[in-house]
CSV table of C-alpha atoms in Angstrom, one decimal:
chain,number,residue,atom,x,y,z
P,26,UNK,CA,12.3,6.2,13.2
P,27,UNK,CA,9.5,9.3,13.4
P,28,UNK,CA,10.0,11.8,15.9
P,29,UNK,CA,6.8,12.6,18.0
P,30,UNK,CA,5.6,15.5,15.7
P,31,UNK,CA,5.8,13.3,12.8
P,32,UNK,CA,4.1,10.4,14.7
P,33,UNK,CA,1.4,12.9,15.8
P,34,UNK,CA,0.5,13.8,12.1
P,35,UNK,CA,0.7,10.3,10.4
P,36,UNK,CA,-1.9,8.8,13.3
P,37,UNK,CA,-4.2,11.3,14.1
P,38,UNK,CA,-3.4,11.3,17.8
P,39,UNK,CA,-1.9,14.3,19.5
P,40,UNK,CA,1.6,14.8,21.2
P,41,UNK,CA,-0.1,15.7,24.1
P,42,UNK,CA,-2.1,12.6,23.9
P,43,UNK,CA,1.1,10.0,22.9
P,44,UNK,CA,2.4,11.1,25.7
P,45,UNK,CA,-0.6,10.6,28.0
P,46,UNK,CA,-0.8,7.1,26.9
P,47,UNK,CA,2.7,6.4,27.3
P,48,UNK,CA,2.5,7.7,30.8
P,49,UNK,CA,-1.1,5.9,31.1
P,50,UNK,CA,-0.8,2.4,29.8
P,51,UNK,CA,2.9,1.5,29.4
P,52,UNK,CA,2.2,-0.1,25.9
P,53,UNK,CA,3.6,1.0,22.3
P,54,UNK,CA,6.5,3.0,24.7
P,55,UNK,CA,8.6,5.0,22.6
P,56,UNK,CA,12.7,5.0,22.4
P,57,UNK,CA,14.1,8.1,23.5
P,58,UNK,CA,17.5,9.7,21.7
P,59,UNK,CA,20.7,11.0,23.4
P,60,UNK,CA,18.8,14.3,23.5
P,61,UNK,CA,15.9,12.7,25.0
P,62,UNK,CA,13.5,12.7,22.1
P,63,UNK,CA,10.9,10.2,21.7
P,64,UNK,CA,11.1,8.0,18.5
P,65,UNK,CA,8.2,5.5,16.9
P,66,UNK,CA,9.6,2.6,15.1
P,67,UNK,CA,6.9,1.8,12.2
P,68,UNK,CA,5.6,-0.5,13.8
P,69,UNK,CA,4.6,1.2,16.6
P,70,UNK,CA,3.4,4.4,14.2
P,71,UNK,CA,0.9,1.7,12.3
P,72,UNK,CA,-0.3,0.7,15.7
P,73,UNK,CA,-1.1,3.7,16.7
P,74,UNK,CA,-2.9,5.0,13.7
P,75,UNK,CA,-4.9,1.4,14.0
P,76,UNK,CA,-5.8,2.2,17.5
P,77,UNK,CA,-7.1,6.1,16.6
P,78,UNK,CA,-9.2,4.6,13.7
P,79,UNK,CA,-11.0,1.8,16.2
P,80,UNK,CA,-11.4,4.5,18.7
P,81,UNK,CA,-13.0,7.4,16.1
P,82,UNK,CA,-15.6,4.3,15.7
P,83,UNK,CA,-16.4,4.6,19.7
P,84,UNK,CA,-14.3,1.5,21.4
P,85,UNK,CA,-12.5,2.4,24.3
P,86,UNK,CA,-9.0,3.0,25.0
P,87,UNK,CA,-9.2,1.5,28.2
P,88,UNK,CA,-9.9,-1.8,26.7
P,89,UNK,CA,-8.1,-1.9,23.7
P,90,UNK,CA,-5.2,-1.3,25.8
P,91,UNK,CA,-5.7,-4.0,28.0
P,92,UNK,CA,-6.2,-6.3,24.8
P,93,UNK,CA,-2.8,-5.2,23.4
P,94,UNK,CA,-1.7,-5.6,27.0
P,95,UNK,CA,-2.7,-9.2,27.2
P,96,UNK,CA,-1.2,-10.1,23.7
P,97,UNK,CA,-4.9,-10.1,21.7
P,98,UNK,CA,-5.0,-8.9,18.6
P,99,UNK,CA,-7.2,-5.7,17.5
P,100,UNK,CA,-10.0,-5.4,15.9
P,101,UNK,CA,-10.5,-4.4,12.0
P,102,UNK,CA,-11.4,-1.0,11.7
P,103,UNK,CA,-14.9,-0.7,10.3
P,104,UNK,CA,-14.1,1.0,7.4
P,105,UNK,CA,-12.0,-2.2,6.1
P,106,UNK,CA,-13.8,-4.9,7.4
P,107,UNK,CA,-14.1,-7.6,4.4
P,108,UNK,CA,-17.3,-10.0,5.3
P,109,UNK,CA,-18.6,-9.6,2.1
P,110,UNK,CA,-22.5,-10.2,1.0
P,111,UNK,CA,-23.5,-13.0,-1.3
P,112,UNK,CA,-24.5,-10.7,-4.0
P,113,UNK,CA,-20.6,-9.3,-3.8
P,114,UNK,CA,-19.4,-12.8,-3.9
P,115,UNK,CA,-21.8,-14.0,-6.4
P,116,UNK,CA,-21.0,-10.8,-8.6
P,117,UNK,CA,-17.1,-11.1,-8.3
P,118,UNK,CA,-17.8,-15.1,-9.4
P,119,UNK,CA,-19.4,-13.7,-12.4
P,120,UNK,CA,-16.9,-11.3,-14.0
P,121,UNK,CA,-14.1,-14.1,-13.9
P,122,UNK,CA,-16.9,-16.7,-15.5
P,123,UNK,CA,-17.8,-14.9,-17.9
P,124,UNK,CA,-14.9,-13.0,-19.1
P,125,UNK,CA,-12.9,-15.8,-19.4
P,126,UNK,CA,-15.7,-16.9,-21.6
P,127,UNK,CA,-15.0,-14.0,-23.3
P,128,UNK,CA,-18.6,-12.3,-22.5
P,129,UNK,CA,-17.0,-9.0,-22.4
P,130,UNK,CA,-20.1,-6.5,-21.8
P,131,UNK,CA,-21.9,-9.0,-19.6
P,132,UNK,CA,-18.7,-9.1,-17.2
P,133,UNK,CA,-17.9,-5.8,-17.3
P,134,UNK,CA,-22.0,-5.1,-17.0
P,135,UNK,CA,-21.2,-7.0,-13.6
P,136,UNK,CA,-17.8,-5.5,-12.8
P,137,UNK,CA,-19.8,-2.1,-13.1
P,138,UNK,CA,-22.8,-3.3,-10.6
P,139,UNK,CA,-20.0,-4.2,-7.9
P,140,UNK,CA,-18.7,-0.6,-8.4
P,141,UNK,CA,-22.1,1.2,-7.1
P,142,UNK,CA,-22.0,-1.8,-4.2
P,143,UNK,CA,-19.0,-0.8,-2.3
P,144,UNK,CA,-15.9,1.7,-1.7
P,145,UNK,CA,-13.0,1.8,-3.7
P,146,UNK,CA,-10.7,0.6,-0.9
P,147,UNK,CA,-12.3,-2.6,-0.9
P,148,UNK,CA,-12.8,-2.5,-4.4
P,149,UNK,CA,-9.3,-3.2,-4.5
P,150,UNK,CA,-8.7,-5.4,-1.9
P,151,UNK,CA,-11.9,-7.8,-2.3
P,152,UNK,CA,-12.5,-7.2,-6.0
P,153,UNK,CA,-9.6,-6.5,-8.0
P,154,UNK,CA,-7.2,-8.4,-5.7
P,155,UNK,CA,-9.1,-11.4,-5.7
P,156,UNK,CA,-9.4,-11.7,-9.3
P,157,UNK,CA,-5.9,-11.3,-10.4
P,158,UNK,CA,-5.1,-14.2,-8.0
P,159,UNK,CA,-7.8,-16.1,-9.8
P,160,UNK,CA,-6.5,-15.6,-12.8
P,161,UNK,CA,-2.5,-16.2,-12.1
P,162,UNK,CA,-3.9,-19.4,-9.8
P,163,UNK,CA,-6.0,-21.2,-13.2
P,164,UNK,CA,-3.6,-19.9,-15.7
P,165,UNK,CA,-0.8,-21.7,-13.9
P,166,UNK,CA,-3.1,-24.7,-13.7
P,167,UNK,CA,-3.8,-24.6,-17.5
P,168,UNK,CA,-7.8,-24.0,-16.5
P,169,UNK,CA,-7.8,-20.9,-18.4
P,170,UNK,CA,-6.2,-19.8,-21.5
P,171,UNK,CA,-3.6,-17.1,-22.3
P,172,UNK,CA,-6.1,-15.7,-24.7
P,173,UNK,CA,-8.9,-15.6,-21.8
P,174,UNK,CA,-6.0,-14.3,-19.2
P,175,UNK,CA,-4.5,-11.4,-21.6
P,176,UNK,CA,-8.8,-10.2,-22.0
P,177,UNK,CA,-9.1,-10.3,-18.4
P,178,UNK,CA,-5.5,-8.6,-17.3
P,179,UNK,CA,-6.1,-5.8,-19.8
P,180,UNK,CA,-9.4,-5.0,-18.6
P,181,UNK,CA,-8.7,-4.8,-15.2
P,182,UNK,CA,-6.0,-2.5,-15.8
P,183,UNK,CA,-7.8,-0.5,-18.0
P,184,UNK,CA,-10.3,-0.2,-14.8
P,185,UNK,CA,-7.2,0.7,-12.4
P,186,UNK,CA,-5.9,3.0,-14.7
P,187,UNK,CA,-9.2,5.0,-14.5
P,188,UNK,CA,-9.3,5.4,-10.9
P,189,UNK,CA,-5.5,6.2,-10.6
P,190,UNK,CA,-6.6,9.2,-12.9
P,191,UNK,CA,-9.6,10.0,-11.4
P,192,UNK,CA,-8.9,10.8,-8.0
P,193,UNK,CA,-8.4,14.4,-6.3
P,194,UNK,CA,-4.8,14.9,-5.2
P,195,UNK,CA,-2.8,17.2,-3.2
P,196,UNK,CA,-0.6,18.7,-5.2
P,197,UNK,CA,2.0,20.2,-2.4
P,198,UNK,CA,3.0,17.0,-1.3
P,199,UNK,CA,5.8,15.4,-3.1
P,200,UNK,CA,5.0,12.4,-5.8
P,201,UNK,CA,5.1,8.8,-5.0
P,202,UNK,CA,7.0,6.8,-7.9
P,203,UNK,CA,6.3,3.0,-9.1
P,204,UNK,CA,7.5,0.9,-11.6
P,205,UNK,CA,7.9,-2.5,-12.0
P,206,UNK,CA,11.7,-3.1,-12.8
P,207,UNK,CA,14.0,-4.1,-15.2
P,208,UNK,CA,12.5,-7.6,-16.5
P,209,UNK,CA,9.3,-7.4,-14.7
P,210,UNK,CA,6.3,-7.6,-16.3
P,211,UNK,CA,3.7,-8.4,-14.1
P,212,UNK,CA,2.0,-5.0,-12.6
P,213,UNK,CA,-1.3,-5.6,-11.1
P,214,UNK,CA,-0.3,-5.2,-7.8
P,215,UNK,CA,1.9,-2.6,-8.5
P,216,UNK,CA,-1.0,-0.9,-10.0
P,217,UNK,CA,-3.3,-1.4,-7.3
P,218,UNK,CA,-1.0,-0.1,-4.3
P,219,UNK,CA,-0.5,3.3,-6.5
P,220,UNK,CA,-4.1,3.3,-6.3
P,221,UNK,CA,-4.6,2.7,-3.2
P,222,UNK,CA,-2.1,5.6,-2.2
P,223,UNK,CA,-3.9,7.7,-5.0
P,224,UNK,CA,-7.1,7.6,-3.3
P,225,UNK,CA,-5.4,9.0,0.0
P,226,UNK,CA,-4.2,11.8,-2.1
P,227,UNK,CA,-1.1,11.5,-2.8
P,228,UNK,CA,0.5,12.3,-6.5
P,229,UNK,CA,1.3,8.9,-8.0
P,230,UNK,CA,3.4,8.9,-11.3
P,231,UNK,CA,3.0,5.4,-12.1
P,232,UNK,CA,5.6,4.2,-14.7
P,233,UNK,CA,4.4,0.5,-15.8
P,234,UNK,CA,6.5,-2.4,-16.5
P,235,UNK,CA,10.2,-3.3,-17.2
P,236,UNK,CA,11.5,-0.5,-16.6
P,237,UNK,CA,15.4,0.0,-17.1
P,238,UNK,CA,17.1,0.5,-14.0
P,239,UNK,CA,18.7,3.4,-15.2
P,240,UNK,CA,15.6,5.4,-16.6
P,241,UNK,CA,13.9,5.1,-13.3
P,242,UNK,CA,17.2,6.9,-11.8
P,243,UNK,CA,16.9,9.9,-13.8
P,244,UNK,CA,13.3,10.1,-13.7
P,245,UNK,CA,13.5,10.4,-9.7
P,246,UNK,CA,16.3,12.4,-10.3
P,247,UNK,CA,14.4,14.9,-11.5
P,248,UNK,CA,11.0,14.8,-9.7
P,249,UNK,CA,12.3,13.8,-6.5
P,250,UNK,CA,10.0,11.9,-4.7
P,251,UNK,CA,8.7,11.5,-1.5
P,252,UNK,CA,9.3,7.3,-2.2
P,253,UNK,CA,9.9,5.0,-4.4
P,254,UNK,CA,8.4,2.2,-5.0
P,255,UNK,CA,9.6,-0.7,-6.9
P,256,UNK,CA,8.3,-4.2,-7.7
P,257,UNK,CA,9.1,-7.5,-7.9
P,258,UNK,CA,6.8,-10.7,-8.9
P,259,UNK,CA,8.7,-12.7,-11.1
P,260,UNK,CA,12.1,-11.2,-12.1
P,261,UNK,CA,14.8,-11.9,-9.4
P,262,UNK,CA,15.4,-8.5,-7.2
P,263,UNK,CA,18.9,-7.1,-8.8
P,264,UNK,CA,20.5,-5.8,-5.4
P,265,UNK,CA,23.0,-4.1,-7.0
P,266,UNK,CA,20.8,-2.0,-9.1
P,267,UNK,CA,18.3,-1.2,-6.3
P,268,UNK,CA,21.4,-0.1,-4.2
P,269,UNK,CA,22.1,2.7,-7.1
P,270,UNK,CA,19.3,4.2,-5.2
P,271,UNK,CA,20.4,5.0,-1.9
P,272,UNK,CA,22.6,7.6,-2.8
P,273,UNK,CA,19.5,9.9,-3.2
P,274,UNK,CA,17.1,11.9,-0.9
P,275,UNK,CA,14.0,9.8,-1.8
P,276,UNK,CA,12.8,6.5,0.2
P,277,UNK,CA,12.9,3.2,-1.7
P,278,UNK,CA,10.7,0.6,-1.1
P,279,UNK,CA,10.9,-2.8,-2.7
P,280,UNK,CA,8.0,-5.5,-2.8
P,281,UNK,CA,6.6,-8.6,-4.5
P,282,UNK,CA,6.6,-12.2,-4.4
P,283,UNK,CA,9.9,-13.0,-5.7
P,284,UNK,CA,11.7,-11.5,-2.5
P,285,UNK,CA,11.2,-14.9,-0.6
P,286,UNK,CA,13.0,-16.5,-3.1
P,287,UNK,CA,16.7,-15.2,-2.1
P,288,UNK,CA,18.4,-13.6,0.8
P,289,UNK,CA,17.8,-9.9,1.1
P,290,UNK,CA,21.4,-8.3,1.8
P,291,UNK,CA,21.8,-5.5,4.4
P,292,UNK,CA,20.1,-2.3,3.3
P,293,UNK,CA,21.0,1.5,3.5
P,294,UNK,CA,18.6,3.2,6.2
P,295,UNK,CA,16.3,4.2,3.0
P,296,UNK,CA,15.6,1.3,1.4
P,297,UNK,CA,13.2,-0.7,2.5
P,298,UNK,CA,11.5,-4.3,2.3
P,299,UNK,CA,7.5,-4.4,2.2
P,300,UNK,CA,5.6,-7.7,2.5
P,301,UNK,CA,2.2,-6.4,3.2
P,302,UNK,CA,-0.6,-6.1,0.4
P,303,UNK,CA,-3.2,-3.7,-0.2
P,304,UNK,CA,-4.4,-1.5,2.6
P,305,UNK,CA,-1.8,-2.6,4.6
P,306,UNK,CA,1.5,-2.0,2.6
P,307,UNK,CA,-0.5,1.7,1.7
P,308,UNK,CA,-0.3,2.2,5.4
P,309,UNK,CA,3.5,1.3,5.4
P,310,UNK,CA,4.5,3.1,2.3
P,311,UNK,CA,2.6,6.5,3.8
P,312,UNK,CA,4.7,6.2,6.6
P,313,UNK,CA,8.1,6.0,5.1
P,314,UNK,CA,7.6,8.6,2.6
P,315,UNK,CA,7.1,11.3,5.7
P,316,UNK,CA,10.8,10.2,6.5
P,317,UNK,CA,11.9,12.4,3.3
P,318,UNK,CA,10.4,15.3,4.3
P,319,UNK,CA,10.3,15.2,8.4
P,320,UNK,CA,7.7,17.7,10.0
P,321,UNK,CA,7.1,19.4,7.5
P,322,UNK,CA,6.2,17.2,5.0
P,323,UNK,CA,4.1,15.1,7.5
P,324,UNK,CA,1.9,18.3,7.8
P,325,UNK,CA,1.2,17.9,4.1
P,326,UNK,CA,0.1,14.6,4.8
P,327,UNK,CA,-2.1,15.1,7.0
P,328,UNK,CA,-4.0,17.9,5.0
């Protein structure tokens, strides 16, 4: 839960402002404490930061109030909207063809045009994204090789790597941490949610694949993170090793496709599930990582 300070830093939208709207509209109402505090769920904190971005692009909060007030869903903000041109489609078509034809400088030639073409947001989302699914989706089918999909993984990697280095960061926030765990070895979208965080600002040690369980411990031992962030695609989510984590400060999220497959036993208060992707689970994983720090570290965020 994020106290109203907190709340006011993550979304852009001033206490005096929450509490206007509260008072206003009746929707996104907060709970209140024994002391009387207000408290945002996470929900309610995404919400609201979703709301401030769609009104900073001139809607009004008198109707996207009523929307949320008569169940509709909101709008994308602008700034990730994903109708993408032909030449982006056509150009994204490319680098899978011919890579996996093993035409390495005329698909990265292409991968570079798409570069200049759009953010590095959606880069991720509606470049990088897509193609990894591509390639797990006609690998699996046996409609591309191991040869063509160990070219193809490497290079976008190579790519992701970059821009995880290459970003500005702020270095008085605490680090983020992720690693894919013990047995895991798939890391793409591991890779690209560090990225996505990285190009918020944040510090992102990234630790790769398979990491041992009992590395990872001392490792956030000793840096002591904002989060955690740990995934799973393939290799079964050990419960018990992820619950060696609660006894420290730091906030432990756990992702990837391979949760659906098994019951997901009752967690500690800071660890935590995440089924989004991309923008969205970058939206999440900001969120909890203000819980290790409170106010104060929510004013780094927000700087």
């Amino acid at each position: 839960m994020f106290d109203i300070e907190t709340t006011a830093q993550l979304t852009g939208i001033s206490p005096f402002t929450l509490r206007n709207w509260e008072k206003r509209f009746c929707i996104i109402m907060p709970s209140r404490t024994d002391g009387g505090h207000r408290v945002y769920s996470l929900d309610q904190v995404l919400k609201l930061k979703h709301l401030n971005q769609l009104i900073s692009e001139g809607h009004k909060p008198n109707q996207l109030f009523e929307d949320l007030k008569n169940g509709n869903d909101l709008p994308a903000p602008l700034s990730l909207q994903t109708q993408l041109s032909p030449e982006i489609v056509s150009l994204r078509e490319r680098i899978l063809t011919e890579l996996s034809e093993f035409r390495v400088e005329s698909g990265i030639a292409a991968l570079e045009r798409l570069q200049g073409l759009i953010p590095a947001v959606l880069l991720l989302d509606n470049v990088y994204h897509w193609l990894l699914e591509k390639v797990g989706e006609q690998w699996s089918e046996k409609k591309l090789s191991i040869a063509s999909e160990h070219l193809i993984t490497a290079i976008l990697r190579s790519r992701l790597i970059r821009l995880l280095t290459s970003s500005s960061i702020n270095s008085s926030r605490p680090p983020l941490v992720f690693a894919c765990a013990e047995g895991e070895s798939h890391e793409g979208g591991l890779l690209m949610l560090a990225c996505h965080l990285n190009l918020r600002g944040w510090n992102c040690v990234y630790l790769g694949a398979n990491l041992p369980t009992g590395e990872l411990y001392e490792v956030v031992k000793r840096l002591q993170p904002a989060a955690i962030c740990l995934s799973y695609t393939v290799a079964a989510p050990n419960w018990n090793s992820i619950l060696k984590f609660s006894d420290l400060q730091s906030q432990v999220c756990v992702g990837g496709a391979s949760l659906s497959m098994g019951p997901i036993p009752d967690l500690p208060a800071n660890i935590h599930v995440i089924k989004s992707t991309g923008h969205s689970a970058a939206d999440i994983l900001e969120a909890i990582a203000s819980l290790s720090g409170g106010k104060n570290f929510a004013k780094q965020s927000a700087a």
